[in-house]
Amino acid sequence: MRSALHDVFGDPAEVLHCGDSPVPTPAAGEVRIRTTLATVHNHDLWTIRGRYGYKPVLPAIAGSEGTGVVDALGEGVEGLRVGQRVSAASVHGSWAEYFVAPARMVIPMPDTLPDELAAQVVAMPLSALMLLEFLDLPEGAWILQNAAGGAVGKALAMLAAARGLHVVSLVRSEEGIAALRALGIDNVIATSAPDWAEAVEAATRGAPIAAAVDSVGGSASGALLRQLGEGGTLVSFGALSGESMHIGSGDMIFKRATVKGFWGSKTSAEMPVADKRRLVAELLARAASGELRLPVEGIFDLGDVTAAAAASVCPGRHGKILLRP
């Protein structure tokens, strides 16, 4: 089968190549999926660089999410059938014509949901929804997030609003503001403006910020902490800057703040099946109703995987990059 491989860790645009791999055989409790579309995530690129929490054995097939059709069932699998349309995330090797997934991680997709949505409705939106449950905030509470133009940032803003929470979303430029507003997301502020911190306070009308979600790291972490209300929580979700969090001890002490880490893959793997089904049902319902919108920037042939990886990190991107085997 065709697959996107890397033999070494490094820059995805340099080390990825399209090659032949054996079609995988599902083990007990697994299913094999014939891929329709696979999604390119930031964490996939960090994995290829060898700098993520999971490090595959080389040579490796890249990718962690995809949608397609069940092609084969491993021993003991129940509740799924060959020919069924499904999606799966937190898997390995989805950038290929076929991939295997634990049956408990496979989500049936309704026929009414387009492939472009089905390919990305699980990983990032589910992470955003799990993060909201992790924060466990009361209705009406305020959340501040950076990197809001990313997939999780967009999903978090839309899902939080649907649950009665308020979000201030930070982006880097005025162009980023327009992109989020086009999706119906409000309270978007560009950090390129010198008075952006004052704009945050104006957006909340002085209400305390209960939680801040940091996907950047470095000095951006400290900037979020300074905006946090007393007793608030700063969540480390990612490190797009590649830097450790830089936070002031004074802000930590005098705000009596809490800093927590959140890893969606680990949370998803440990979540009871009933809870995951409840959250996925919410995601599918909100996607169907238009409350959750998941734009696509481009669809690349698997043979153009290096171009897809480059497009995924291109500034100004407003939607996901997908791969078609």
PDB file of C-alpha atoms in Angstrom:
ATOM      1  CA  MET A   1       0.000   0.000   0.000  1.00  0.00           C
ATOM      2  CA  ARG A   2       1.061   3.627  -0.477  1.00  0.00           C
ATOM      3  CA  SER A   3       2.113   5.303   2.758  1.00  0.00           C
ATOM      4  CA  ALA A   4       3.866   8.434   4.029  1.00  0.00           C
ATOM      5  CA  LEU A   5       7.096   7.252   5.626  1.00  0.00           C
ATOM      6  CA  HIS A   6      10.048   8.706   7.478  1.00  0.00           C
ATOM      7  CA  ASP A   7      13.231   6.732   8.111  1.00  0.00           C
ATOM      8  CA  VAL A   8      14.754   9.332  10.448  1.00  0.00           C
ATOM      9  CA  PHE A   9      13.467  12.091  12.690  1.00  0.00           C
ATOM     10  CA  GLY A  10      13.709  15.603  11.310  1.00  0.00           C
ATOM     11  CA  ASP A  11      11.982  18.368   9.377  1.00  0.00           C
ATOM     12  CA  PRO A  12       8.812  16.789   7.899  1.00  0.00           C
ATOM     13  CA  ALA A  13       9.311  18.626   4.611  1.00  0.00           C
ATOM     14  CA  GLU A  14      12.723  16.956   4.300  1.00  0.00           C
ATOM     15  CA  VAL A  15      12.356  13.477   5.792  1.00  0.00           C
ATOM     16  CA  LEU A  16       8.885  12.441   4.621  1.00  0.00           C
ATOM     17  CA  HIS A  17       8.490  10.430   1.446  1.00  0.00           C
ATOM     18  CA  CYS A  18       5.760   8.345  -0.172  1.00  0.00           C
ATOM     19  CA  GLY A  19       6.628   4.645  -0.372  1.00  0.00           C
ATOM     20  CA  ASP A  20       5.258   1.117  -0.250  1.00  0.00           C
ATOM     21  CA  SER A  21       4.439  -0.633   3.023  1.00  0.00           C
ATOM     22  CA  PRO A  22       2.746  -3.945   3.817  1.00  0.00           C
ATOM     23  CA  VAL A  23      -1.001  -3.716   4.357  1.00  0.00           C
ATOM     24  CA  PRO A  24      -1.418  -4.066   8.142  1.00  0.00           C
ATOM     25  CA  THR A  25      -3.285  -6.998   9.670  1.00  0.00           C
ATOM     26  CA  PRO A  26      -5.615  -6.136  12.563  1.00  0.00           C
ATOM     27  CA  ALA A  27      -4.755  -7.889  15.818  1.00  0.00           C
ATOM     28  CA  ALA A  28      -7.347  -9.012  18.339  1.00  0.00           C
ATOM     29  CA  GLY A  29      -9.494  -6.057  19.338  1.00  0.00           C
ATOM     30  CA  GLU A  30      -8.443  -4.001  16.305  1.00  0.00           C
ATOM     31  CA  VAL A  31     -10.014  -3.042  12.994  1.00  0.00           C
ATOM     32  CA  ARG A  32      -8.417  -2.196   9.669  1.00  0.00           C
ATOM     33  CA  ILE A  33      -9.687   0.953   7.971  1.00  0.00           C
ATOM     34  CA  ARG A  34      -9.402   1.772   4.274  1.00  0.00           C
ATOM     35  CA  THR A  35      -8.504   5.453   4.384  1.00  0.00           C
ATOM     36  CA  THR A  36     -10.626   8.047   2.618  1.00  0.00           C
ATOM     37  CA  LEU A  37      -8.974  11.139   4.108  1.00  0.00           C
ATOM     38  CA  ALA A  38      -6.317  11.633   6.771  1.00  0.00           C
ATOM     39  CA  THR A  39      -5.619  14.788   8.736  1.00  0.00           C
ATOM     40  CA  VAL A  40      -2.329  16.648   9.195  1.00  0.00           C
ATOM     41  CA  HIS A  41      -1.969  17.856  12.788  1.00  0.00           C
ATOM     42  CA  ASN A  42       0.756  19.847  14.503  1.00  0.00           C
ATOM     43  CA  HIS A  43       1.411  16.922  16.828  1.00  0.00           C
ATOM     44  CA  ASP A  44       1.985  14.689  13.779  1.00  0.00           C
ATOM     45  CA  LEU A  45       4.721  17.048  12.638  1.00  0.00           C
ATOM     46  CA  TRP A  46       6.263  17.164  16.123  1.00  0.00           C
ATOM     47  CA  THR A  47       6.242  13.351  16.153  1.00  0.00           C
ATOM     48  CA  ILE A  48       8.085  13.269  12.822  1.00  0.00           C
ATOM     49  CA  ARG A  49      10.628  15.678  14.297  1.00  0.00           C
ATOM     50  CA  GLY A  50      11.084  13.263  17.231  1.00  0.00           C
ATOM     51  CA  ARG A  51      10.008  15.881  19.747  1.00  0.00           C
ATOM     52  CA  TYR A  52       6.581  14.653  20.854  1.00  0.00           C
ATOM     53  CA  GLY A  53       5.441  12.581  23.831  1.00  0.00           C
ATOM     54  CA  TYR A  54       5.194   9.527  21.558  1.00  0.00           C
ATOM     55  CA  LYS A  55       8.256   8.396  19.561  1.00  0.00           C
ATOM     56  CA  PRO A  56       7.617   5.695  16.929  1.00  0.00           C
ATOM     57  CA  VAL A  57      10.005   2.931  15.942  1.00  0.00           C
ATOM     58  CA  LEU A  58      11.650   3.798  12.622  1.00  0.00           C
ATOM     59  CA  PRO A  59      10.938   3.527   9.779  1.00  0.00           C
ATOM     60  CA  ALA A  60       7.452   4.778  10.625  1.00  0.00           C
ATOM     61  CA  ILE A  61       4.247   5.656   8.820  1.00  0.00           C
ATOM     62  CA  ALA A  62       3.106   9.096   9.946  1.00  0.00           C
ATOM     63  CA  GLY A  63      -0.368  10.257  10.916  1.00  0.00           C
ATOM     64  CA  SER A  64      -2.728   9.872  13.853  1.00  0.00           C
ATOM     65  CA  GLU A  65      -6.256  10.523  12.565  1.00  0.00           C
ATOM     66  CA  GLY A  66      -8.286   9.508   9.558  1.00  0.00           C
ATOM     67  CA  THR A  67     -11.692   8.618   8.212  1.00  0.00           C
ATOM     68  CA  GLY A  68     -12.621   5.732   5.968  1.00  0.00           C
ATOM     69  CA  VAL A  69     -14.403   2.408   5.780  1.00  0.00           C
ATOM     70  CA  VAL A  70     -13.895  -0.669   7.957  1.00  0.00           C
ATOM     71  CA  ASP A  71     -12.033  -3.181   5.792  1.00  0.00           C
ATOM     72  CA  ALA A  72     -11.331  -6.041   8.238  1.00  0.00           C
ATOM     73  CA  LEU A  73     -12.101  -6.984  11.855  1.00  0.00           C
ATOM     74  CA  GLY A  74      -9.663  -8.475  14.326  1.00  0.00           C
ATOM     75  CA  GLU A  75     -10.650 -11.299  16.631  1.00  0.00           C
ATOM     76  CA  GLY A  76     -13.227 -10.402  19.253  1.00  0.00           C
ATOM     77  CA  VAL A  77     -14.356  -7.087  17.754  1.00  0.00           C
ATOM     78  CA  GLU A  78     -18.037  -6.387  18.291  1.00  0.00           C
ATOM     79  CA  GLY A  79     -20.274  -3.437  17.430  1.00  0.00           C
ATOM     80  CA  LEU A  80     -18.501  -2.655  14.141  1.00  0.00           C
ATOM     81  CA  ARG A  81     -18.894  -4.212  10.699  1.00  0.00           C
ATOM     82  CA  VAL A  82     -16.981  -4.409   7.443  1.00  0.00           C
ATOM     83  CA  GLY A  83     -18.090  -1.619   5.103  1.00  0.00           C
ATOM     84  CA  GLN A  84     -19.037   0.722   7.943  1.00  0.00           C
ATOM     85  CA  ARG A  85     -17.984   4.371   7.626  1.00  0.00           C
ATOM     86  CA  VAL A  86     -15.868   5.376  10.631  1.00  0.00           C
ATOM     87  CA  SER A  87     -13.223   7.763  11.951  1.00  0.00           C
ATOM     88  CA  ALA A  88     -10.417   7.183  14.415  1.00  0.00           C
ATOM     89  CA  ALA A  89      -7.901   9.391  16.215  1.00  0.00           C
ATOM     90  CA  SER A  90      -4.980   8.818  18.597  1.00  0.00           C
ATOM     91  CA  VAL A  91      -3.839   6.025  16.276  1.00  0.00           C
ATOM     92  CA  HIS A  92      -0.564   5.436  14.435  1.00  0.00           C
ATOM     93  CA  GLY A  93       0.104   5.309  10.699  1.00  0.00           C
ATOM     94  CA  SER A  94      -3.056   6.902   9.296  1.00  0.00           C
ATOM     95  CA  TRP A  95      -1.204   8.579   6.397  1.00  0.00           C
ATOM     96  CA  ALA A  96      -1.587   5.479   4.274  1.00  0.00           C
ATOM     97  CA  GLU A  97      -4.120   3.608   2.171  1.00  0.00           C
ATOM     98  CA  TYR A  98      -4.935   1.439   5.205  1.00  0.00           C
ATOM     99  CA  PHE A  99      -4.361   1.743   8.945  1.00  0.00           C
ATOM    100  CA  VAL A 100      -5.355  -0.242  12.016  1.00  0.00           C
ATOM    101  CA  ALA A 101      -7.005   1.127  15.139  1.00  0.00           C
ATOM    102  CA  PRO A 102      -8.173  -0.287  18.459  1.00  0.00           C
ATOM    103  CA  ALA A 103     -11.889  -0.934  18.133  1.00  0.00           C
ATOM    104  CA  ARG A 104     -12.597   1.171  21.230  1.00  0.00           C
ATOM    105  CA  MET A 105     -11.050   4.206  19.445  1.00  0.00           C
ATOM    106  CA  VAL A 106     -13.181   3.811  16.300  1.00  0.00           C
ATOM    107  CA  ILE A 107     -16.201   6.102  15.962  1.00  0.00           C
ATOM    108  CA  PRO A 108     -19.010   5.367  13.461  1.00  0.00           C
ATOM    109  CA  MET A 109     -19.764   8.395  11.276  1.00  0.00           C
ATOM    110  CA  PRO A 110     -23.261   9.376  10.140  1.00  0.00           C
ATOM    111  CA  ASP A 111     -23.800   9.402   6.376  1.00  0.00           C
ATOM    112  CA  THR A 112     -24.859  13.050   6.597  1.00  0.00           C
ATOM    113  CA  LEU A 113     -21.399  14.189   7.737  1.00  0.00           C
ATOM    114  CA  PRO A 114     -19.074  14.990   4.800  1.00  0.00           C
ATOM    115  CA  ASP A 115     -15.683  13.245   4.633  1.00  0.00           C
ATOM    116  CA  GLU A 116     -13.904  16.587   5.135  1.00  0.00           C
ATOM    117  CA  LEU A 117     -15.620  16.957   8.525  1.00  0.00           C
ATOM    118  CA  ALA A 118     -15.424  13.276   9.464  1.00  0.00           C
ATOM    119  CA  ALA A 119     -11.648  13.342   8.939  1.00  0.00           C
ATOM    120  CA  GLN A 120     -11.117  15.989  11.616  1.00  0.00           C
ATOM    121  CA  VAL A 121     -14.106  15.858  13.953  1.00  0.00           C
ATOM    122  CA  VAL A 122     -12.490  13.553  16.507  1.00  0.00           C
ATOM    123  CA  ALA A 123      -8.945  14.577  17.464  1.00  0.00           C
ATOM    124  CA  MET A 124      -8.883  18.356  17.860  1.00  0.00           C
ATOM    125  CA  PRO A 125     -12.575  19.030  18.600  1.00  0.00           C
ATOM    126  CA  LEU A 126     -12.624  16.117  21.058  1.00  0.00           C
ATOM    127  CA  SER A 127      -9.475  17.505  22.700  1.00  0.00           C
ATOM    128  CA  ALA A 128     -11.182  20.877  23.022  1.00  0.00           C
ATOM    129  CA  LEU A 129     -14.293  19.306  24.523  1.00  0.00           C
ATOM    130  CA  MET A 130     -12.265  17.151  26.907  1.00  0.00           C
ATOM    131  CA  LEU A 131     -10.364  20.281  27.920  1.00  0.00           C
ATOM    132  CA  LEU A 132     -13.629  22.041  28.762  1.00  0.00           C
ATOM    133  CA  GLU A 133     -14.613  19.073  30.932  1.00  0.00           C
ATOM    134  CA  PHE A 134     -11.136  19.101  32.489  1.00  0.00           C
ATOM    135  CA  LEU A 135     -11.575  22.774  33.432  1.00  0.00           C
ATOM    136  CA  ASP A 136     -15.081  22.131  34.812  1.00  0.00           C
ATOM    137  CA  LEU A 137     -16.064  25.814  34.824  1.00  0.00           C
ATOM    138  CA  PRO A 138     -19.510  27.153  35.718  1.00  0.00           C
ATOM    139  CA  GLU A 139     -21.724  28.625  33.022  1.00  0.00           C
ATOM    140  CA  GLY A 140     -20.804  32.237  32.320  1.00  0.00           C
ATOM    141  CA  ALA A 141     -17.113  31.846  33.245  1.00  0.00           C
ATOM    142  CA  TRP A 142     -14.392  33.424  31.108  1.00  0.00           C
ATOM    143  CA  ILE A 143     -11.556  31.591  29.345  1.00  0.00           C
ATOM    144  CA  LEU A 144      -8.551  33.223  27.663  1.00  0.00           C
ATOM    145  CA  GLN A 145      -6.645  31.332  24.962  1.00  0.00           C
ATOM    146  CA  ASN A 146      -3.740  32.016  22.633  1.00  0.00           C
ATOM    147  CA  ALA A 147      -3.051  30.421  19.228  1.00  0.00           C
ATOM    148  CA  ALA A 148      -6.788  30.746  18.728  1.00  0.00           C
ATOM    149  CA  GLY A 149      -6.498  30.430  14.959  1.00  0.00           C
ATOM    150  CA  GLY A 150      -5.524  26.768  15.270  1.00  0.00           C
ATOM    151  CA  ALA A 151      -7.919  23.843  15.079  1.00  0.00           C
ATOM    152  CA  VAL A 152      -8.221  23.439  18.849  1.00  0.00           C
ATOM    153  CA  GLY A 153      -8.555  27.179  19.395  1.00  0.00           C
ATOM    154  CA  LYS A 154     -11.415  27.476  16.932  1.00  0.00           C
ATOM    155  CA  ALA A 155     -13.163  24.399  18.294  1.00  0.00           C
ATOM    156  CA  LEU A 156     -12.706  25.546  21.886  1.00  0.00           C
ATOM    157  CA  ALA A 157     -14.264  28.938  21.173  1.00  0.00           C
ATOM    158  CA  MET A 158     -17.266  27.436  19.359  1.00  0.00           C
ATOM    159  CA  LEU A 159     -17.882  24.584  21.809  1.00  0.00           C
ATOM    160  CA  ALA A 160     -17.446  26.797  24.871  1.00  0.00           C
ATOM    161  CA  ALA A 161     -19.993  29.263  23.492  1.00  0.00           C
ATOM    162  CA  ALA A 162     -22.424  26.411  22.850  1.00  0.00           C
ATOM    163  CA  ARG A 163     -22.002  25.388  26.513  1.00  0.00           C
ATOM    164  CA  GLY A 164     -22.623  28.890  27.859  1.00  0.00           C
ATOM    165  CA  LEU A 165     -18.995  29.863  28.515  1.00  0.00           C
ATOM    166  CA  HIS A 166     -17.203  33.000  27.317  1.00  0.00           C
ATOM    167  CA  VAL A 167     -13.862  32.938  25.493  1.00  0.00           C
ATOM    168  CA  VAL A 168     -11.391  35.667  24.608  1.00  0.00           C
ATOM    169  CA  SER A 169      -9.303  34.401  21.700  1.00  0.00           C
ATOM    170  CA  LEU A 170      -5.837  35.777  21.012  1.00  0.00           C
ATOM    171  CA  VAL A 171      -4.381  35.735  17.497  1.00  0.00           C
ATOM    172  CA  ARG A 172      -1.271  37.328  16.065  1.00  0.00           C
ATOM    173  CA  SER A 173      -2.754  39.687  13.458  1.00  0.00           C
ATOM    174  CA  GLU A 174      -5.806  41.525  12.170  1.00  0.00           C
ATOM    175  CA  GLU A 175      -6.083  38.888   9.435  1.00  0.00           C
ATOM    176  CA  GLY A 176      -6.521  36.267  12.159  1.00  0.00           C
ATOM    177  CA  ILE A 177      -9.359  38.280  13.648  1.00  0.00           C
ATOM    178  CA  ALA A 178     -11.211  38.317  10.322  1.00  0.00           C
ATOM    179  CA  ALA A 179     -10.763  34.554   9.860  1.00  0.00           C
ATOM    180  CA  LEU A 180     -12.307  33.741  13.257  1.00  0.00           C
ATOM    181  CA  ARG A 181     -15.116  36.246  12.901  1.00  0.00           C
ATOM    182  CA  ALA A 182     -16.006  34.584   9.593  1.00  0.00           C
ATOM    183  CA  LEU A 183     -16.695  31.446  11.657  1.00  0.00           C
ATOM    184  CA  GLY A 184     -18.958  33.354  14.050  1.00  0.00           C
ATOM    185  CA  ILE A 185     -16.346  33.622  16.816  1.00  0.00           C
ATOM    186  CA  ASP A 186     -16.331  36.902  18.741  1.00  0.00           C
ATOM    187  CA  ASN A 187     -14.050  38.489  21.353  1.00  0.00           C
ATOM    188  CA  VAL A 188     -10.999  37.996  19.125  1.00  0.00           C
ATOM    189  CA  ILE A 189      -7.954  40.185  19.841  1.00  0.00           C
ATOM    190  CA  ALA A 190      -4.661  40.552  17.965  1.00  0.00           C
ATOM    191  CA  THR A 191      -1.561  40.540  20.174  1.00  0.00           C
ATOM    192  CA  SER A 192       0.207  42.657  17.547  1.00  0.00           C
ATOM    193  CA  ALA A 193      -1.697  45.651  18.981  1.00  0.00           C
ATOM    194  CA  PRO A 194       0.239  47.373  21.802  1.00  0.00           C
ATOM    195  CA  ASP A 195      -2.883  47.653  23.962  1.00  0.00           C
ATOM    196  CA  TRP A 196      -4.093  44.074  23.559  1.00  0.00           C
ATOM    197  CA  ALA A 197      -4.068  43.431  27.329  1.00  0.00           C
ATOM    198  CA  GLU A 198      -6.393  46.375  27.884  1.00  0.00           C
ATOM    199  CA  ALA A 199      -8.610  45.040  25.091  1.00  0.00           C
ATOM    200  CA  VAL A 200      -8.903  41.734  26.970  1.00  0.00           C
ATOM    201  CA  GLU A 201     -10.127  43.526  30.080  1.00  0.00           C
ATOM    202  CA  ALA A 202     -12.594  45.507  27.981  1.00  0.00           C
ATOM    203  CA  ALA A 203     -13.926  42.324  26.378  1.00  0.00           C
ATOM    204  CA  THR A 204     -14.609  40.710  29.758  1.00  0.00           C
ATOM    205  CA  ARG A 205     -15.954  43.992  31.184  1.00  0.00           C
ATOM    206  CA  GLY A 206     -13.663  43.462  34.125  1.00  0.00           C
ATOM    207  CA  ALA A 207     -14.921  39.967  34.941  1.00  0.00           C
ATOM    208  CA  PRO A 208     -12.137  37.665  36.210  1.00  0.00           C
ATOM    209  CA  ILE A 209     -10.638  35.152  33.805  1.00  0.00           C
ATOM    210  CA  ALA A 210     -11.088  31.733  35.392  1.00  0.00           C
ATOM    211  CA  ALA A 211      -8.816  29.776  33.054  1.00  0.00           C
ATOM    212  CA  ALA A 212      -6.231  30.403  30.370  1.00  0.00           C
ATOM    213  CA  VAL A 213      -5.145  27.893  27.720  1.00  0.00           C
ATOM    214  CA  ASP A 214      -1.565  28.210  26.495  1.00  0.00           C
ATOM    215  CA  SER A 215      -0.627  26.540  23.216  1.00  0.00           C
ATOM    216  CA  VAL A 216       2.491  28.627  22.585  1.00  0.00           C
ATOM    217  CA  GLY A 217       4.841  28.530  25.566  1.00  0.00           C
ATOM    218  CA  GLY A 218       7.755  30.901  26.117  1.00  0.00           C
ATOM    219  CA  SER A 219       6.878  34.457  27.092  1.00  0.00           C
ATOM    220  CA  ALA A 220       3.292  33.928  25.871  1.00  0.00           C
ATOM    221  CA  SER A 221       2.687  31.745  28.937  1.00  0.00           C
ATOM    222  CA  GLY A 222       3.551  34.576  31.287  1.00  0.00           C
ATOM    223  CA  ALA A 223       1.406  36.980  29.300  1.00  0.00           C
ATOM    224  CA  LEU A 224      -1.626  34.732  29.849  1.00  0.00           C
ATOM    225  CA  LEU A 225      -0.844  34.302  33.526  1.00  0.00           C
ATOM    226  CA  ARG A 226      -0.794  38.078  34.011  1.00  0.00           C
ATOM    227  CA  GLN A 227      -4.366  38.248  32.682  1.00  0.00           C
ATOM    228  CA  LEU A 228      -5.625  35.421  34.895  1.00  0.00           C
ATOM    229  CA  GLY A 229      -7.986  36.152  37.778  1.00  0.00           C
ATOM    230  CA  GLU A 230      -7.166  35.239  41.353  1.00  0.00           C
ATOM    231  CA  GLY A 231      -7.312  31.500  41.916  1.00  0.00           C
ATOM    232  CA  GLY A 232      -7.405  30.863  38.175  1.00  0.00           C
ATOM    233  CA  THR A 233      -5.897  27.978  36.235  1.00  0.00           C
ATOM    234  CA  LEU A 234      -3.290  28.184  33.477  1.00  0.00           C
ATOM    235  CA  VAL A 235      -3.317  25.086  31.259  1.00  0.00           C
ATOM    236  CA  SER A 236      -0.312  24.130  29.152  1.00  0.00           C
ATOM    237  CA  PHE A 237      -1.782  22.577  26.011  1.00  0.00           C
ATOM    238  CA  GLY A 238       1.063  22.982  23.522  1.00  0.00           C
ATOM    239  CA  ALA A 239       4.367  24.701  22.783  1.00  0.00           C
ATOM    240  CA  LEU A 240       4.240  26.117  19.281  1.00  0.00           C
ATOM    241  CA  SER A 241       7.190  28.373  20.108  1.00  0.00           C
ATOM    242  CA  GLY A 242       9.312  25.350  20.986  1.00  0.00           C
ATOM    243  CA  GLU A 243      10.168  27.045  24.285  1.00  0.00           C
ATOM    244  CA  SER A 244       9.452  26.165  27.895  1.00  0.00           C
ATOM    245  CA  MET A 245       6.873  28.233  29.737  1.00  0.00           C
ATOM    246  CA  HIS A 246       8.224  31.541  31.081  1.00  0.00           C
ATOM    247  CA  ILE A 247       6.041  32.548  34.009  1.00  0.00           C
ATOM    248  CA  GLY A 248       6.609  35.015  36.824  1.00  0.00           C
ATOM    249  CA  SER A 249       6.762  33.724  40.392  1.00  0.00           C
ATOM    250  CA  GLY A 250       5.037  36.890  41.608  1.00  0.00           C
ATOM    251  CA  ASP A 251       2.015  36.253  39.387  1.00  0.00           C
ATOM    252  CA  MET A 252       1.887  32.646  40.550  1.00  0.00           C
ATOM    253  CA  ILE A 253       2.074  33.576  44.219  1.00  0.00           C
ATOM    254  CA  PHE A 254      -0.139  36.635  44.417  1.00  0.00           C
ATOM    255  CA  LYS A 255      -2.813  35.292  42.091  1.00  0.00           C
ATOM    256  CA  ARG A 256      -2.672  31.918  43.884  1.00  0.00           C
ATOM    257  CA  ALA A 257      -2.742  30.431  40.428  1.00  0.00           C
ATOM    258  CA  THR A 258      -2.586  26.783  39.391  1.00  0.00           C
ATOM    259  CA  VAL A 259      -0.658  25.500  36.364  1.00  0.00           C
ATOM    260  CA  LYS A 260      -1.716  22.189  34.838  1.00  0.00           C
ATOM    261  CA  GLY A 261      -0.710  20.183  31.802  1.00  0.00           C
ATOM    262  CA  PHE A 262      -3.244  18.643  29.424  1.00  0.00           C
ATOM    263  CA  TRP A 263      -2.497  15.907  26.859  1.00  0.00           C
ATOM    264  CA  GLY A 264      -5.543  14.987  24.802  1.00  0.00           C
ATOM    265  CA  SER A 265      -4.227  11.615  23.597  1.00  0.00           C
ATOM    266  CA  LYS A 266      -3.617  10.372  27.140  1.00  0.00           C
ATOM    267  CA  THR A 267      -6.936  11.724  28.385  1.00  0.00           C
ATOM    268  CA  SER A 268      -8.789  10.109  25.484  1.00  0.00           C
ATOM    269  CA  ALA A 269      -7.090   6.728  26.028  1.00  0.00           C
ATOM    270  CA  GLU A 270      -7.995   6.750  29.732  1.00  0.00           C
ATOM    271  CA  MET A 271     -11.550   8.064  29.339  1.00  0.00           C
ATOM    272  CA  PRO A 272     -14.388   5.602  30.010  1.00  0.00           C
ATOM    273  CA  VAL A 273     -16.115   4.519  26.812  1.00  0.00           C
ATOM    274  CA  ALA A 274     -19.463   5.906  27.953  1.00  0.00           C
ATOM    275  CA  ASP A 275     -17.989   9.371  28.518  1.00  0.00           C
ATOM    276  CA  LYS A 276     -16.258   9.358  25.156  1.00  0.00           C
ATOM    277  CA  ARG A 277     -19.453   8.349  23.402  1.00  0.00           C
ATOM    278  CA  ARG A 278     -21.285  11.189  25.156  1.00  0.00           C
ATOM    279  CA  LEU A 279     -18.703  13.752  24.037  1.00  0.00           C
ATOM    280  CA  VAL A 280     -18.519  12.422  20.476  1.00  0.00           C
ATOM    281  CA  ALA A 281     -22.319  12.515  20.252  1.00  0.00           C
ATOM    282  CA  GLU A 282     -22.178  16.173  21.292  1.00  0.00           C
ATOM    283  CA  LEU A 283     -19.512  16.893  18.663  1.00  0.00           C
ATOM    284  CA  LEU A 284     -21.493  15.237  15.882  1.00  0.00           C
ATOM    285  CA  ALA A 285     -24.672  17.046  16.893  1.00  0.00           C
ATOM    286  CA  ARG A 286     -22.938  20.434  17.017  1.00  0.00           C
ATOM    287  CA  ALA A 287     -21.196  19.793  13.686  1.00  0.00           C
ATOM    288  CA  ALA A 288     -24.533  18.856  12.106  1.00  0.00           C
ATOM    289  CA  SER A 289     -26.215  21.966  13.527  1.00  0.00           C
ATOM    290  CA  GLY A 290     -23.437  24.301  12.371  1.00  0.00           C
ATOM    291  CA  GLU A 291     -22.391  25.263  15.910  1.00  0.00           C
ATOM    292  CA  LEU A 292     -19.069  23.533  15.210  1.00  0.00           C
ATOM    293  CA  ARG A 293     -17.470  24.488  11.906  1.00  0.00           C
ATOM    294  CA  LEU A 294     -14.266  22.795  10.696  1.00  0.00           C
ATOM    295  CA  PRO A 295     -12.806  24.536   7.628  1.00  0.00           C
ATOM    296  CA  VAL A 296     -10.388  22.835   5.248  1.00  0.00           C
ATOM    297  CA  GLU A 297      -7.453  24.740   3.741  1.00  0.00           C
ATOM    298  CA  GLY A 298      -6.511  22.092   1.193  1.00  0.00           C
ATOM    299  CA  ILE A 299      -6.545  18.399   0.251  1.00  0.00           C
ATOM    300  CA  PHE A 300      -3.265  16.902  -1.001  1.00  0.00           C
ATOM    301  CA  ASP A 301      -2.553  13.587  -2.670  1.00  0.00           C
ATOM    302  CA  LEU A 302      -0.500  11.290  -0.441  1.00  0.00           C
ATOM    303  CA  GLY A 303       2.315  11.507  -2.991  1.00  0.00           C
ATOM    304  CA  ASP A 304       2.569  15.225  -2.201  1.00  0.00           C
ATOM    305  CA  VAL A 305       2.993  14.649   1.530  1.00  0.00           C
ATOM    306  CA  THR A 306       5.999  16.969   1.824  1.00  0.00           C
ATOM    307  CA  ALA A 307       3.995  19.797   0.257  1.00  0.00           C
ATOM    308  CA  ALA A 308       1.123  19.014   2.633  1.00  0.00           C
ATOM    309  CA  ALA A 309       3.468  19.192   5.631  1.00  0.00           C
ATOM    310  CA  ALA A 310       4.839  22.535   4.427  1.00  0.00           C
ATOM    311  CA  ALA A 311       1.313  23.886   3.861  1.00  0.00           C
ATOM    312  CA  SER A 312       0.315  22.851   7.382  1.00  0.00           C
ATOM    313  CA  VAL A 313       2.899  25.202   8.941  1.00  0.00           C
ATOM    314  CA  CYS A 314       2.346  28.033   6.459  1.00  0.00           C
ATOM    315  CA  PRO A 315       1.404  31.316   8.207  1.00  0.00           C
ATOM    316  CA  GLY A 316      -2.096  32.541   7.487  1.00  0.00           C
ATOM    317  CA  ARG A 317      -3.610  29.087   7.073  1.00  0.00           C
ATOM    318  CA  HIS A 318      -7.307  29.129   8.017  1.00  0.00           C
ATOM    319  CA  GLY A 319      -8.236  25.443   7.872  1.00  0.00           C
ATOM    320  CA  LYS A 320      -6.894  21.927   8.136  1.00  0.00           C
ATOM    321  CA  ILE A 321      -4.660  20.218   5.600  1.00  0.00           C
ATOM    322  CA  LEU A 322      -5.956  16.772   4.599  1.00  0.00           C
ATOM    323  CA  LEU A 323      -4.337  13.880   2.714  1.00  0.00           C
ATOM    324  CA  ARG A 324      -6.059  11.636   0.186  1.00  0.00           C
ATOM    325  CA  PRO A 325      -4.358   8.230  -0.322  1.00  0.00           C
TER     326      PRO A 325
END
